[in-house]
CSV table of C-alpha atoms in Angstrom, one decimal:
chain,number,residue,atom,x,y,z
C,1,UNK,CA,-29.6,15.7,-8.7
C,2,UNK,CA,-29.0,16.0,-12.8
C,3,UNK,CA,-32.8,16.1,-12.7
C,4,UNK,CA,-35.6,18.9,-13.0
C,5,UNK,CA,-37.6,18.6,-9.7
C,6,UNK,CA,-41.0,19.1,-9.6
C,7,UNK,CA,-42.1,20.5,-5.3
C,8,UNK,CA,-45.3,21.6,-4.4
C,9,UNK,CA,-43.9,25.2,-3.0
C,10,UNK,CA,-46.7,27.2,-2.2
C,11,UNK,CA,-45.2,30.8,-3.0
C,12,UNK,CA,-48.5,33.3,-1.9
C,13,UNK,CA,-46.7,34.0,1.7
C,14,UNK,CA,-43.4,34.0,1.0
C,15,UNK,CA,-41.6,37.1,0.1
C,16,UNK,CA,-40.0,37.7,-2.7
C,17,UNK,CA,-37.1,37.4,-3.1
C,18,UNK,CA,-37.1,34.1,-1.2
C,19,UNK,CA,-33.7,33.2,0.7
C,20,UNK,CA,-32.3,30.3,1.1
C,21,UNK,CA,-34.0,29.1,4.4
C,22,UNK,CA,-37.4,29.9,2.7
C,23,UNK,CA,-36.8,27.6,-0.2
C,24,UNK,CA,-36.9,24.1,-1.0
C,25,UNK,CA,-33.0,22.7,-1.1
C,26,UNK,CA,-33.6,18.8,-0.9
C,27,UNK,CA,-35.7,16.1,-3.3
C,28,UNK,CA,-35.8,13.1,-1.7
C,29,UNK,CA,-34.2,12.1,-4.7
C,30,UNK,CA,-30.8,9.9,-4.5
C,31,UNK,CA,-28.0,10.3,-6.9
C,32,UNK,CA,-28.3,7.5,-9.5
C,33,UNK,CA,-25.3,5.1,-8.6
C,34,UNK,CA,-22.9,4.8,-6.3
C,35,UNK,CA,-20.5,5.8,-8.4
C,36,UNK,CA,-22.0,8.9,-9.3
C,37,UNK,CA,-21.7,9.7,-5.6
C,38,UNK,CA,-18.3,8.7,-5.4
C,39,UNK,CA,-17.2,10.1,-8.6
C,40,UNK,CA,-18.8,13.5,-6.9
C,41,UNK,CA,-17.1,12.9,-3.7
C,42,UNK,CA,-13.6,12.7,-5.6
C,43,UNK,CA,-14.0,15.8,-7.2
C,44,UNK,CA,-14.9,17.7,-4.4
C,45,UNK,CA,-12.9,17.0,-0.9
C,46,UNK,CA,-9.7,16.6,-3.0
C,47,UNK,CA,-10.4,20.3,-4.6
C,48,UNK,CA,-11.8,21.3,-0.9
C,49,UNK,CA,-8.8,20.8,1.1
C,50,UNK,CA,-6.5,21.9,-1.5
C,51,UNK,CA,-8.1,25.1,-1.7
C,52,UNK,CA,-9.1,25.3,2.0
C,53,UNK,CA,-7.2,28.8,2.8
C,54,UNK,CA,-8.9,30.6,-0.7
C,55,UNK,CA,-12.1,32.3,-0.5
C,56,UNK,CA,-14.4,29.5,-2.2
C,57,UNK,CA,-17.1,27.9,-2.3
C,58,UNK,CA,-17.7,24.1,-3.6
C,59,UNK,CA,-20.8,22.4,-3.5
C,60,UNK,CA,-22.7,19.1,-5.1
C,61,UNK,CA,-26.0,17.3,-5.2
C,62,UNK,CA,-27.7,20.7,-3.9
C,63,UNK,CA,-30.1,23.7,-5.7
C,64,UNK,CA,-29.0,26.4,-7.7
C,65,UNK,CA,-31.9,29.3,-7.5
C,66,UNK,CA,-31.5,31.6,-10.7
C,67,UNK,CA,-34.2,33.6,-11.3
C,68,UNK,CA,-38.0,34.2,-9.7
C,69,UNK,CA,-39.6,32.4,-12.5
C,70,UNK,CA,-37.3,29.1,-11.9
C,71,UNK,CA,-39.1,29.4,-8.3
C,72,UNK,CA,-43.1,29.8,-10.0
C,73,UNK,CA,-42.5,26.9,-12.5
C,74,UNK,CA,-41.3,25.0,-9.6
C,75,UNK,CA,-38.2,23.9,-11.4
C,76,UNK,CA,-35.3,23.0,-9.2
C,77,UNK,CA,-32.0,22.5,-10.7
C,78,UNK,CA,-29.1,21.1,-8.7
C,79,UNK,CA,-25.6,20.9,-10.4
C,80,UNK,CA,-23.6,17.9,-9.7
C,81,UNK,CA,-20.8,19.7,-8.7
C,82,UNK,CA,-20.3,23.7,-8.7
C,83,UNK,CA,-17.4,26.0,-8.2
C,84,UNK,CA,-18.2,29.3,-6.5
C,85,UNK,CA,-14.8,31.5,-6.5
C,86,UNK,CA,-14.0,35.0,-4.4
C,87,UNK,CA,-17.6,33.9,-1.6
C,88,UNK,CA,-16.9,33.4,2.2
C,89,UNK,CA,-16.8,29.7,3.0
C,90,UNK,CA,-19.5,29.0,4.7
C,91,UNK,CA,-22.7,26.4,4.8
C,92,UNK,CA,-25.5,27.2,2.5
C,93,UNK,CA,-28.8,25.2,2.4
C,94,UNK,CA,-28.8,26.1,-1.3
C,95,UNK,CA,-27.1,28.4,-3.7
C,96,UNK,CA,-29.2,31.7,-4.1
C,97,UNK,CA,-28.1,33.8,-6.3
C,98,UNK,CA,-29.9,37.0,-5.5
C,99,UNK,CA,-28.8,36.2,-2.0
C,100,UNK,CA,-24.8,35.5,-3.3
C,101,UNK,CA,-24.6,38.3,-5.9
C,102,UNK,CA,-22.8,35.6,-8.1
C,103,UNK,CA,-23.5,32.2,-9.6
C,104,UNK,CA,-21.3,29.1,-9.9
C,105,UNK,CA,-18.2,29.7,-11.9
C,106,UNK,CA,-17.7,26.3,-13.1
C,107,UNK,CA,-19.9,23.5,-13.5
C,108,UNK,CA,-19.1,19.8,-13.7
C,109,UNK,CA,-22.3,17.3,-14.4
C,110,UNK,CA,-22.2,13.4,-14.3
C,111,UNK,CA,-23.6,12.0,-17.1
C,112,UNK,CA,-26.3,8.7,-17.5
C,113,UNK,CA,-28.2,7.3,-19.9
C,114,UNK,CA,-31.5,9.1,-18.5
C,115,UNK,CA,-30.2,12.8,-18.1
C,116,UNK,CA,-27.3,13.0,-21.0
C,117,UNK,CA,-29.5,14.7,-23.5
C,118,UNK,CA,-30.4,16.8,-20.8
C,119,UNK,CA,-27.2,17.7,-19.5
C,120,UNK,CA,-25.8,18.2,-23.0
C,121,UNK,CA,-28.5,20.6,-24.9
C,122,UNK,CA,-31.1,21.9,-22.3
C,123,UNK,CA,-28.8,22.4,-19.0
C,124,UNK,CA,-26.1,23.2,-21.0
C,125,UNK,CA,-28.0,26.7,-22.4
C,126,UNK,CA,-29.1,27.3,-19.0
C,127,UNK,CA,-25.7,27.1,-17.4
C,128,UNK,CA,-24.7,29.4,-20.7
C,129,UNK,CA,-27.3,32.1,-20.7
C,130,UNK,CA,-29.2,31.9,-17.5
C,131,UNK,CA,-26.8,31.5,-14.9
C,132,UNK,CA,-23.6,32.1,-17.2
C,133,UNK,CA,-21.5,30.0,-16.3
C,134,UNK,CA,-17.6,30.1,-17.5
C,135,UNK,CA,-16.6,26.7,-17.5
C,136,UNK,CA,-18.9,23.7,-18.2
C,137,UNK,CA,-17.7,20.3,-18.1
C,138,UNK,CA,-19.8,16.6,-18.8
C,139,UNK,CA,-18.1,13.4,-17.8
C,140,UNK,CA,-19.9,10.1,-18.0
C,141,UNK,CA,-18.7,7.5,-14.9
C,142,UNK,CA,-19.5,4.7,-17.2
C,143,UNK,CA,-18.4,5.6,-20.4
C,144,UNK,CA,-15.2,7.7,-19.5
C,145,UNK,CA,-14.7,8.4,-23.4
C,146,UNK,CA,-18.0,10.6,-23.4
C,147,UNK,CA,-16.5,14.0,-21.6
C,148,UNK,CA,-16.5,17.3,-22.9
C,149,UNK,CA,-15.1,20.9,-21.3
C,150,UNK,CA,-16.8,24.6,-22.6
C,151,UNK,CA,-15.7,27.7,-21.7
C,152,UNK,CA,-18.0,30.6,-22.1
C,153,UNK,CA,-16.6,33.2,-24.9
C,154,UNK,CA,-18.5,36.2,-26.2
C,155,UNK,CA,-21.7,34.8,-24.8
C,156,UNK,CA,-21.9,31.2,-26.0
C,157,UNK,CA,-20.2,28.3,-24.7
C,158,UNK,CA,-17.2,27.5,-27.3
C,159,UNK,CA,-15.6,23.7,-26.9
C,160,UNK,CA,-12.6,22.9,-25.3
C,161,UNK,CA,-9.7,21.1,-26.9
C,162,UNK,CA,-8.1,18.2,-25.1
C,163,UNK,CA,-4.1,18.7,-24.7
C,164,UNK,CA,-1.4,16.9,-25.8
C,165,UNK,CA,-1.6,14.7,-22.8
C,166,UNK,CA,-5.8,14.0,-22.8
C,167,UNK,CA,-6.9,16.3,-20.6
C,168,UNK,CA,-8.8,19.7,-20.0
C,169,UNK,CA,-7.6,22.8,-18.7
C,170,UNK,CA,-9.6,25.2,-16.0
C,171,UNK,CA,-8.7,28.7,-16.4
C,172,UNK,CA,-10.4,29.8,-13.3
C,173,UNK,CA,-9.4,27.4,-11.2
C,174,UNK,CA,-5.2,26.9,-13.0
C,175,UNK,CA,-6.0,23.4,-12.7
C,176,UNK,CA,-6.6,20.4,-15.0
C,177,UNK,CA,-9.4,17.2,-14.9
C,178,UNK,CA,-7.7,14.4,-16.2
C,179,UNK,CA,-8.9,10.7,-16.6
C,180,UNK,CA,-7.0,8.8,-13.9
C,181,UNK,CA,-7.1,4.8,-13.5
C,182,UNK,CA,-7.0,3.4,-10.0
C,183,UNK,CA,-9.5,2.4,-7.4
C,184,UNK,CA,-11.4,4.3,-5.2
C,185,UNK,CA,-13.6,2.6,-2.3
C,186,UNK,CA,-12.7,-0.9,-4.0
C,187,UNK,CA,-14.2,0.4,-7.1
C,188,UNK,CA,-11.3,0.3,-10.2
C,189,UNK,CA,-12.3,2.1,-13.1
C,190,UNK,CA,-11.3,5.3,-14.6
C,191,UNK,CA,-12.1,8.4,-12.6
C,192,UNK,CA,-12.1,12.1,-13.3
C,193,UNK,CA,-10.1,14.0,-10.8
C,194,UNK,CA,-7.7,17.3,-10.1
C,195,UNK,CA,-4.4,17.9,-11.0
C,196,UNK,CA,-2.3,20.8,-11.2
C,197,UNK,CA,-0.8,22.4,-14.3
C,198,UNK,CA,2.1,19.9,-13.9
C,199,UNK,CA,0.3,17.1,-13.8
C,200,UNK,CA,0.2,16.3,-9.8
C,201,UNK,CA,-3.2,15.0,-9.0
C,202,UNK,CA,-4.9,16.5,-5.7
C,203,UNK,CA,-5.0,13.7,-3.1
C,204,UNK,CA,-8.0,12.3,-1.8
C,205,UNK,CA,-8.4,11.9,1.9
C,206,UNK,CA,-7.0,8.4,1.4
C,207,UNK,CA,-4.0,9.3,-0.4
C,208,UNK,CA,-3.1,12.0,2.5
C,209,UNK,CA,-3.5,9.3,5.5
C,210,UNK,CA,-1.5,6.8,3.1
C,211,UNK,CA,0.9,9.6,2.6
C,212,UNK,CA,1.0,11.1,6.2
C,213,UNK,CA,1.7,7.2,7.2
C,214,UNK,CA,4.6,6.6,4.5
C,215,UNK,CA,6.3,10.0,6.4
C,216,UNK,CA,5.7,9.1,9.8
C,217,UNK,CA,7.6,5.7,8.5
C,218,UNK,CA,10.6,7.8,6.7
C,219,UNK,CA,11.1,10.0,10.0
C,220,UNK,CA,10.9,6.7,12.7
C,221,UNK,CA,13.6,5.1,10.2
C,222,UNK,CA,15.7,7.9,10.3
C,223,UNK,CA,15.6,8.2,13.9
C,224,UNK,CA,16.7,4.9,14.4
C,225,UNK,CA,19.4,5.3,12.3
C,226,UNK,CA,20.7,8.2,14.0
C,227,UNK,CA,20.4,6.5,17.0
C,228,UNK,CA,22.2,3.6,16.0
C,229,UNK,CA,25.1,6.0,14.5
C,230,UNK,CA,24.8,8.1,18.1
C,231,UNK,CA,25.7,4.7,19.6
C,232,UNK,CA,28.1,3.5,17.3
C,233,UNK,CA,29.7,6.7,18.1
C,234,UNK,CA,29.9,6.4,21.5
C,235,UNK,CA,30.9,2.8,21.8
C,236,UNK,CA,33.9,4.4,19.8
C,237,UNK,CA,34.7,6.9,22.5
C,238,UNK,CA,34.5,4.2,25.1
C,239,UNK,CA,36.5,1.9,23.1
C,240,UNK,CA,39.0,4.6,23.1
C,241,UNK,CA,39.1,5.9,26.7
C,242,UNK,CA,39.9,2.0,27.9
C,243,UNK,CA,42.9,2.3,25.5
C,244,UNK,CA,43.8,5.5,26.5
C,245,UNK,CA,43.5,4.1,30.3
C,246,UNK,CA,45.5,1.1,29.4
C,247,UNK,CA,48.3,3.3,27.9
C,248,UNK,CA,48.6,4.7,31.1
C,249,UNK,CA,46.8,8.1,30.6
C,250,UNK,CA,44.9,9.4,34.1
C,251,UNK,CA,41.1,10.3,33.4
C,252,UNK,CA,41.6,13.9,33.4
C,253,UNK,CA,44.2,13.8,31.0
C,254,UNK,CA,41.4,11.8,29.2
C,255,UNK,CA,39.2,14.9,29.9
């Protein structure tokens, strides 16, 4: 949803502040490739279930409400993806932020050919002195070169420098994005994804179940093996009773 929406809302008998239920939180509109939607996807479950036991909230594809006027000019933004930190987890219809008390912390949008401009001058001073923003990141699915990173300092966005290994640093979140190549969903290109400060990318859902599998194959191998060395062992013993016995010793000198 990189776009401004235009919605009939007819706003006479609603009061104001509207809420969340009371406002308009889908377009119709899809996202413009599948990639976008799985480039999306990849940022946020991985960063989802990583985080699952912190108070957050991480959202995509969906309104941000700012201000009463953004509701009169009927002019619905919705970040591709957005970073909420210290907000109960729970399901919104839309992000409200008369209703939260707090906007998105961090901001990642998916750049294309018909909303880069957008994305890069016009959001980009919203998300820096409407909704203030900290952390503001652009990446381009199809052109992984064209990605930038802008941390809000003394009340303007001010660039971020790539690191020695590429990639751009969260401070809120103590993460990094880096540029990863692989294949997602049959689709190998270069991706933008989460990894810690170390460099550890968080798993997607298919890495864990490929994971969880490559464990549950360690722990059956090691079984068997210390069944085979529990048998091994107690062949032994046999072995060594029926000499024992053959020596002449009783069973309960065995014993």
């Amino acid at each position: 949803m990189s776009n401004p929406t235009q919605i009939l809302l007819d706003i006479s008998d609603i009061e104001l502040p509207p809420t969340q239920d009371q406002l308009p939180c889908d377009d119709g509109i899809p996202m413009e490739t599948a990639r976008h939607k799985l480039q999306m996807d990849l940022l946020i479950e991985p960063l989802s279930h990583a985080l699952q036991d912190q108070d957050i909230y991480i959202g995509g594809n969906m309104f941000v409400y700012y201000s009463l006027a953004q509701v009169r000019n009927q002019d619905f933004r919705g970040p591709d993806v957005f970073i909420v930190l210290d907000v109960p987890r729970k399901e919104r219809k839309s992000w409200v932020i008369w209703e939260e008390g707090k906007g998105p912390d961090i901001v990642i949008e998916l750049l294309s050919e018909s909303t880069a401009q957008r994305d890069k001058n016009e959001k980009k001073l919203i998300y820096q002195n409407q909704m203030r923003v900290t952390e503001y990141f652009l990446y381009d699915p199809f052109n992984p070169e064209d990605w930038q990173g802008f941390r809000l300092d003394g009340g303007d966005y001010q660039p971020l420098e790539l690191d020695t290994k590429g990639q751009l640093e969260s401070q809120k979140l103590g993460l990094k994005l880096v540029r990863w190549s692989g294949i997602f969903y049959n689709i190998n290109t270069v991706w933008l994804r989460w990894a810690t400060l170390e460099g550890e990318l968080l798993p997607n859902g298919q890495e864990r179940e490929k994971t969880a599998q490559e464990n549950a194959e360690t722990e059956r191998q090691r079984a068997e093996i210390e069944r085979q060395r529990a048998d091994k062992a107690e062949q032994k013993a046999n072995r060594l009773v029926e000499l024992l016995r053959a020596a002449g010793i009783d069973s309960d000198q065995i014993e």
